[in-house]
Short mmCIF file of C-alpha atoms in Angstrom, two decimals:
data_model
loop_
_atom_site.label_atom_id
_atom_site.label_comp_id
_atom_site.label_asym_id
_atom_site.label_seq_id
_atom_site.Cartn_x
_atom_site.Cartn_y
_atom_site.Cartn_z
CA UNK F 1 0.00 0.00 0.00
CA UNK F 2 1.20 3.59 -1.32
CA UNK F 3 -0.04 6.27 1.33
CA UNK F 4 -0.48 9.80 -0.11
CA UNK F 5 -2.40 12.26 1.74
CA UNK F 6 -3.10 16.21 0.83
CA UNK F 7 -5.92 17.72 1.07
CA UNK F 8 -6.46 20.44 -1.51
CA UNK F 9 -6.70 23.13 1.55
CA UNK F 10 -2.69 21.89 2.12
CA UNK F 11 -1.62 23.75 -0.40
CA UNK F 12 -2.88 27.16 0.15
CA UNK F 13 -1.92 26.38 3.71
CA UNK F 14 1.77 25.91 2.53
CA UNK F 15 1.51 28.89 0.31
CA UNK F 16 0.04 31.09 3.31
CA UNK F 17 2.95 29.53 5.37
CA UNK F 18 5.69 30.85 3.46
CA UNK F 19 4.17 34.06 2.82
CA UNK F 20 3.83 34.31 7.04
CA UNK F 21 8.01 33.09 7.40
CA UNK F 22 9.16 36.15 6.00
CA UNK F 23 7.91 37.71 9.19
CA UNK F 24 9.00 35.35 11.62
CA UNK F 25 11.74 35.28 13.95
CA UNK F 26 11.47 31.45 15.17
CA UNK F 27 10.31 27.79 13.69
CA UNK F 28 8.61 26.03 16.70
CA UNK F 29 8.53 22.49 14.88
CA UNK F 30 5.90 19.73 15.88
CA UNK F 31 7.36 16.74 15.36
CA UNK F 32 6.21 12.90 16.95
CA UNK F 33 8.31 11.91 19.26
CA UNK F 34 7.45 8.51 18.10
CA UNK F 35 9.12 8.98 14.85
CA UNK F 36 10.49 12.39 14.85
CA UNK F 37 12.01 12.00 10.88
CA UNK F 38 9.04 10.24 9.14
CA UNK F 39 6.55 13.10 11.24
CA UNK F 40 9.50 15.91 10.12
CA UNK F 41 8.28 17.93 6.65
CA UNK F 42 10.55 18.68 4.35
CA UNK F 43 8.53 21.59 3.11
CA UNK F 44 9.04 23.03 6.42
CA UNK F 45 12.60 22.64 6.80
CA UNK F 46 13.07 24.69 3.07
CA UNK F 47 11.12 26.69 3.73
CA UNK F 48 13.20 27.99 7.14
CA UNK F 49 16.49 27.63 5.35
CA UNK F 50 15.41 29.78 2.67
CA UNK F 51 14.53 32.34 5.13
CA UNK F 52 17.34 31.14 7.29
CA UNK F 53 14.93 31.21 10.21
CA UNK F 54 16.14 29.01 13.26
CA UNK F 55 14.01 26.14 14.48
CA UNK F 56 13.10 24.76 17.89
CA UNK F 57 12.24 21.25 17.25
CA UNK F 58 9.72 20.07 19.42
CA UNK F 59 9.55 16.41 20.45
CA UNK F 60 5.91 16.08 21.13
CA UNK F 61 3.92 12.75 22.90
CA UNK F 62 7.38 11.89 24.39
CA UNK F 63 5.74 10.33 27.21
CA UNK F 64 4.42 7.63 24.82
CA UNK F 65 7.97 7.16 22.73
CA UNK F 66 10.81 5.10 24.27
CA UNK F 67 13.30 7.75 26.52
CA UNK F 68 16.40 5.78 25.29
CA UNK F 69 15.62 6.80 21.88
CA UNK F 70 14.26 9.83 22.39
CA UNK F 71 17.46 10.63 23.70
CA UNK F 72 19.44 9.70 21.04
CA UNK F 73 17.16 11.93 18.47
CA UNK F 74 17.71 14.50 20.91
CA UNK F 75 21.17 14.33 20.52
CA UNK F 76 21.33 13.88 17.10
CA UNK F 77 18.72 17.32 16.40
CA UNK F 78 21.02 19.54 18.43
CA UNK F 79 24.09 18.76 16.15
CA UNK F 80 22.39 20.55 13.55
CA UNK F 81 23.10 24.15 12.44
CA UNK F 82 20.11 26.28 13.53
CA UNK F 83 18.15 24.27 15.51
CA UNK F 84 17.57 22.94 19.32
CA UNK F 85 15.92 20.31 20.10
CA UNK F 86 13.64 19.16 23.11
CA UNK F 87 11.25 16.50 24.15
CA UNK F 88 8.00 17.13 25.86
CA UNK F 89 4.19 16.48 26.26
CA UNK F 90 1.84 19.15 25.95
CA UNK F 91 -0.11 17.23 28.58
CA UNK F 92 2.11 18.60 31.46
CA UNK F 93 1.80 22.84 31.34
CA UNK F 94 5.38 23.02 32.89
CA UNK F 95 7.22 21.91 30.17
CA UNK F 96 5.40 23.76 27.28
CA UNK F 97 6.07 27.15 29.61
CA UNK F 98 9.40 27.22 28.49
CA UNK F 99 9.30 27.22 24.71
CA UNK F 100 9.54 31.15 24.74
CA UNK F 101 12.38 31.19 26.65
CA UNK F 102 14.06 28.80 24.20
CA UNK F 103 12.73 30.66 21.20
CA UNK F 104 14.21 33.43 22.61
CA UNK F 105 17.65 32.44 23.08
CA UNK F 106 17.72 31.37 18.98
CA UNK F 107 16.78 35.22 18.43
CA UNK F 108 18.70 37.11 20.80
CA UNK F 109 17.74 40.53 18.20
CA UNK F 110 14.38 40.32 19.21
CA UNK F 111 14.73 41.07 23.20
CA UNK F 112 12.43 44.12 23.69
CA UNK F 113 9.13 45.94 23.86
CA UNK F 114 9.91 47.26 20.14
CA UNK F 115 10.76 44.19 18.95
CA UNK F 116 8.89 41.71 19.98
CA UNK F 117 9.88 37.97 19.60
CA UNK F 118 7.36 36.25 16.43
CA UNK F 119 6.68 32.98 17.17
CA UNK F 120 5.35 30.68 14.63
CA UNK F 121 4.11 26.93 15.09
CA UNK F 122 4.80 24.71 12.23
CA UNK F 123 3.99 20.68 11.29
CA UNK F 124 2.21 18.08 10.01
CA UNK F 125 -1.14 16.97 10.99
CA UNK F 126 -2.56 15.74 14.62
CA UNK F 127 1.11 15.92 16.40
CA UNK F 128 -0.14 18.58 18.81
CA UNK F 129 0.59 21.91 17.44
CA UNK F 130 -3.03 23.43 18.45
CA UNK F 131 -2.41 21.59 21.99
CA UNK F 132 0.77 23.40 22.13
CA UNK F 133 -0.77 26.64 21.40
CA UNK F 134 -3.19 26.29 23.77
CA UNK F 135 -1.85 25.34 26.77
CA UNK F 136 1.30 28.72 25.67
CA UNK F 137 -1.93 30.88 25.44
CA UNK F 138 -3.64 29.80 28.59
CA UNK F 139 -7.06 29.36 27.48
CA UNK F 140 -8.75 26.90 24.21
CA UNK F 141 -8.62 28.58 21.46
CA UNK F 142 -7.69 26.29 18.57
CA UNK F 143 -9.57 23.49 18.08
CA UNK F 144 -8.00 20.26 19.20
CA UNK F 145 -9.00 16.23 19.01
CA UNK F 146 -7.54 12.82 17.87
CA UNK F 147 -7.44 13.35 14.05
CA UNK F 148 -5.82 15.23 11.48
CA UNK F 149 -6.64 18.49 9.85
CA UNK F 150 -8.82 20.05 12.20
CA UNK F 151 -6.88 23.44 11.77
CA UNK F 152 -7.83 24.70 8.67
CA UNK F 153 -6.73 28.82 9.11
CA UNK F 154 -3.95 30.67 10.22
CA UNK F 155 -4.17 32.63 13.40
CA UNK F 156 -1.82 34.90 15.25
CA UNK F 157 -2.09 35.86 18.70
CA UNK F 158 -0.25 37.94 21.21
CA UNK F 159 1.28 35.95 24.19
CA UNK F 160 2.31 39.26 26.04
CA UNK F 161 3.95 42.53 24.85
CA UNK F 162 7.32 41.03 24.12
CA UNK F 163 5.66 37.75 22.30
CA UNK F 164 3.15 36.57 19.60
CA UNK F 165 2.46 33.39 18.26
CA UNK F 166 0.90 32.05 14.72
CA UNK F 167 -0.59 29.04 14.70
CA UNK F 168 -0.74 26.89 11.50
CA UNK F 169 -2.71 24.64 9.85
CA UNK F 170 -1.47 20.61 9.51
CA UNK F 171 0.99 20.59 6.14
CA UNK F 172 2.07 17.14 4.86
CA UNK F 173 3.70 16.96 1.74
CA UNK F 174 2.58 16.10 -2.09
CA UNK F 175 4.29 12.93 -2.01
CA UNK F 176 5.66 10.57 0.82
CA UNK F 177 8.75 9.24 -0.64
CA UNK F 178 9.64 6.21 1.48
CA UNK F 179 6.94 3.55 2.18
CA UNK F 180 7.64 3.24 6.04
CA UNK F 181 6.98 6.92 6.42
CA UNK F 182 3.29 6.02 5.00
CA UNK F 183 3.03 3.75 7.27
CA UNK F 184 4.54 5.19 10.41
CA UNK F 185 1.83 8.22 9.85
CA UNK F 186 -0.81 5.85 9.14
CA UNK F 187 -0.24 4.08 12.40
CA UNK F 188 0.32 7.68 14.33
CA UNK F 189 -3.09 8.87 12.81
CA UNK F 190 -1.15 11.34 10.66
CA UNK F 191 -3.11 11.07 7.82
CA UNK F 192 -7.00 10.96 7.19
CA UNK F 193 -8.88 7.41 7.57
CA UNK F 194 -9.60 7.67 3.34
CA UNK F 195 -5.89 6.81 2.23
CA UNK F 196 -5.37 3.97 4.63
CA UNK F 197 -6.21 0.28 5.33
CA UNK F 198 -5.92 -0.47 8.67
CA UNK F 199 -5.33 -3.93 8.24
CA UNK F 200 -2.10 -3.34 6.35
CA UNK F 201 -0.76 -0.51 8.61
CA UNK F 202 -1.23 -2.76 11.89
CA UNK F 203 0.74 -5.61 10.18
CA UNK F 204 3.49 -3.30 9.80
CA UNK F 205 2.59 -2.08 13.54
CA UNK F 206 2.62 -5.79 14.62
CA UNK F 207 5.90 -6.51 11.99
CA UNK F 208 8.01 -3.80 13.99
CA UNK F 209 6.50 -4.29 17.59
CA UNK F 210 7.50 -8.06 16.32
CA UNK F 211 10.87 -7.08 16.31
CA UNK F 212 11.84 -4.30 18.99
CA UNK F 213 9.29 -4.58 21.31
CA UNK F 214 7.83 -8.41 21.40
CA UNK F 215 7.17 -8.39 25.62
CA UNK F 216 4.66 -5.48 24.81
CA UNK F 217 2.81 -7.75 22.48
CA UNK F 218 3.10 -10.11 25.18
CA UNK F 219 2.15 -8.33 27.73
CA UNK F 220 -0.99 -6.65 26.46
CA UNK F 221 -2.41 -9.34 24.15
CA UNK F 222 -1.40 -12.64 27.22
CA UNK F 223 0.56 -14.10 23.66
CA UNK F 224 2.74 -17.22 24.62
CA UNK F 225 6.64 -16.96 24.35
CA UNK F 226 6.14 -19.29 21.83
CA UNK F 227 3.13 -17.51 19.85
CA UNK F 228 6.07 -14.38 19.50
CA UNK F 229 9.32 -16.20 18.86
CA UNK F 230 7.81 -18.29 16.42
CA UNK F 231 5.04 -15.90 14.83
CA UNK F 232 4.86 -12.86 11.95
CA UNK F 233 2.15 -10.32 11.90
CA UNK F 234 -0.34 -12.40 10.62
CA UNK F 235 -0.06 -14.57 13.68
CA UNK F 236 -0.21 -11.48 16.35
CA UNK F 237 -3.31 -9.78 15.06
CA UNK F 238 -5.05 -13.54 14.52
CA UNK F 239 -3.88 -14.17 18.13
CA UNK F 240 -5.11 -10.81 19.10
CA UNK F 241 -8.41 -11.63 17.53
CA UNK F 242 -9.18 -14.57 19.38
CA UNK F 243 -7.90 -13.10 22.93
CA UNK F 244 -10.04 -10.37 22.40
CA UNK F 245 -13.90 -12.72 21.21
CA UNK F 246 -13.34 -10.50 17.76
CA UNK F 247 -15.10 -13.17 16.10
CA UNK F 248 -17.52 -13.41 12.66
CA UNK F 249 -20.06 -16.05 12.30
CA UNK F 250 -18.74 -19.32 11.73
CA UNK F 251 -16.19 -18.63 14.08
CA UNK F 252 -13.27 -17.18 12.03
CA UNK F 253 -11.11 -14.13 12.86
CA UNK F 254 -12.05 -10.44 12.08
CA UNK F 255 -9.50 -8.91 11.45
CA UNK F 256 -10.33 -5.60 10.87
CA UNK F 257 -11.42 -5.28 14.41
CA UNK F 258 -8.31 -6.79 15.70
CA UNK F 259 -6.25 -4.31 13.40
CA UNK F 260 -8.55 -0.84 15.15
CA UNK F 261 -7.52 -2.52 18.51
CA UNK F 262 -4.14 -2.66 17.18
CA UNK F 263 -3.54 0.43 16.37
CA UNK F 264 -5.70 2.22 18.61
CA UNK F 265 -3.92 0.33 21.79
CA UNK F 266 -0.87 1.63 20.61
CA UNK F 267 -2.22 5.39 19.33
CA UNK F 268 -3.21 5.74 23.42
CA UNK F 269 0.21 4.62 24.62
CA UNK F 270 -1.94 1.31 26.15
CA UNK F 271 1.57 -0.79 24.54
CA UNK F 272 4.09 1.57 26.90
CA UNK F 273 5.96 3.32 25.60
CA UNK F 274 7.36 2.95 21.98
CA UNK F 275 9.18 4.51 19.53
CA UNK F 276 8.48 3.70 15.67
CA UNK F 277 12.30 4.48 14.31
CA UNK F 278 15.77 5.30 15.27
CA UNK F 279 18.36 7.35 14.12
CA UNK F 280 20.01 4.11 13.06
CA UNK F 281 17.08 2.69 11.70
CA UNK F 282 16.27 6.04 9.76
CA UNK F 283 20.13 5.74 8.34
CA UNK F 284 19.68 2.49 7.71
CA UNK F 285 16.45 2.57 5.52
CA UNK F 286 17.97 5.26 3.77
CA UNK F 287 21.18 3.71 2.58
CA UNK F 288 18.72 0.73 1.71
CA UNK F 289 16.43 3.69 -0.85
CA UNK F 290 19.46 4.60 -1.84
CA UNK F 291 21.12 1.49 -3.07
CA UNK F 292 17.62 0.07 -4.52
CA UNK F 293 17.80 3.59 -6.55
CA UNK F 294 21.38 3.12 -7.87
CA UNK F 295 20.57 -1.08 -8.39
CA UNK F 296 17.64 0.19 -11.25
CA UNK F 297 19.71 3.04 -12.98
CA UNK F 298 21.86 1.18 -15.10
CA UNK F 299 25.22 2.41 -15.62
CA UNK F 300 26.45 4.18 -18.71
CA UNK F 301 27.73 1.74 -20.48
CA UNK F 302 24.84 -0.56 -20.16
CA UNK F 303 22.48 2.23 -21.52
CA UNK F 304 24.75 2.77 -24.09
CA UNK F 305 25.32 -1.13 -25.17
CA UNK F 306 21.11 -0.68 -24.64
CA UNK F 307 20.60 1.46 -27.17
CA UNK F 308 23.31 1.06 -29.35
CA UNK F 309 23.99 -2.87 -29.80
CA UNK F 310 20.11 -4.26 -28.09
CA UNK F 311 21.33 -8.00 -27.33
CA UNK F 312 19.25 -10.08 -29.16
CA UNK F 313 18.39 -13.92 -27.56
CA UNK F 314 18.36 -16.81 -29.45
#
């Protein structure tokens, strides 16, 4: 399964975006903590190096990724030129509190009543971003819930005299280039319920849980030692089926229900806590794109013996 998702009101958000960096001081990127590089846009990031606006990258829902790795994204954000990077839940008002001292220390210019520090909040869909602005503004007022694109405007509003803060809508991009990103959304509710099956994005779910984080499965689902060292994703979600009484007539499986229980288990955090890639994983499926790309570009000569002498089988 391909995933693409983007709404037509995506692009006029993008184009309203750029037109609203040019008067920015600070990035304040929502990513997933979860999967901070499949959640990151890449629209986002040129458009803040065109601009050459710095960016505080915001780890969001870290208290339902894995600290070890979170830590290690953490590390590897802050060597970056131009940004700092953090890890936090919007849940708890503490941490958020101290985004505009960060901002502020990435635009050291803007330090007074005349110029105040501009503040805008940028990412893709349902990581938190209207959460985020929320609980900075101290009262509800974007609209927030479990599913994506329910910002559809802009909106700018004025923290205090020395701050303001725009508010964006979700932005993914025209076209997700690596499958795993698909389905890491997918399974993070990233992208709308129309360009997904959720059979196929929990057997990916159940393929990497599988593999990093089998006692969870265990755990949760009361699957035998045996049932994990022995089984695929086909097996888990079956097995889940049948722990669960998610049943049709005659007794067989259904596994569409088993898949929503799936995903949804691990969309509330009900699996602990669990991150979806690493920065060695990331690297790793990367140099994997990259040598599938150079394995189906033949090499000059080849394209020239192609065209020039076509071998011809007896």
């Amino acid at each position: 399964m391909v995933i693409q998702w983007y709404p037509g009101h995506m692009n006029s958000a993008r184009k309203k975006a750029a037109e609203a960096m040019a008067a920015i001081d600070v990035v304040i990127e929502v990513v997933d903590a979860r999967l901070p590089e499949a959640s990151t846009n890449p629209l986002i990031r040129e458009l803040r190096l065109q601009r050459q606006r710095p960016c505080l990258k915001v780890l969001n829902k870290a208290d339902l990724a894995d600290p070890v790795v979170t830590g290690a994204w953490i590390a590897h954000y802050n060597r970056q030129d131009g940004v700092h990077a953090l890890a936090l839940s919007c849940r708890k008002a503490g941490e958020v509190a101290r985004l505009p001292a960060l901002c502020q220390a990435l635009a050291p210019h803007r330090n007074d009543n005349t110029k105040p520090l501009r503040m805008i909040i940028m990412g893709i869909p349902n990581v938190g971003k209207s959460t985020l602005m929320n609980v900075l503004l101290r009262r509800k007022l974007a609209r927030v819930g479990d599913e994506p694109a329910l910002t559809r405007a802009q909106q700018t509003t004025q923290i205090d005299i020395r701050h303001s803060l725009t508010d964006t809508p979700g932005l993914l991009w025209p076209k997700i280039e690596y499958p795993n990103d698909g389905l890491m959304l997918a399974a993070s509710n990233a992208v709308g319920r129309n360009a997904v099956i959720d059979e196929e994005v929990a057997s990916f779910l159940a393929g990497l849980l599988l593999s990093r984080y089998p006692a969870r499965l265990a755990g949760r689902y009361g699957l035998s030692a045996e049932a994990i060292a022995g089984g695929d994703a086909a097996t888990v979600i079956e097995q889940l089926a049948r722990r669960r009484g998610l049943l049709l007539r005659g007794g067989a499986v259904d596994l569409e229900k088993a898949a929503r229980v799936l995903l949804q288990d691990y969309r509330e955090g009900l699996l602990g806590r669990i991150s979806l890639e690493t920065p060695e994983t990331r690297r790793a499926m990367l140099a994997g794109a990259s040598a599938a790309d150079r394995a189906a570009v033949p090499d000059d000569d080849s394209r020239g013996h192609g065209e020039c002498c076509p071998t011809v089988s007896a």
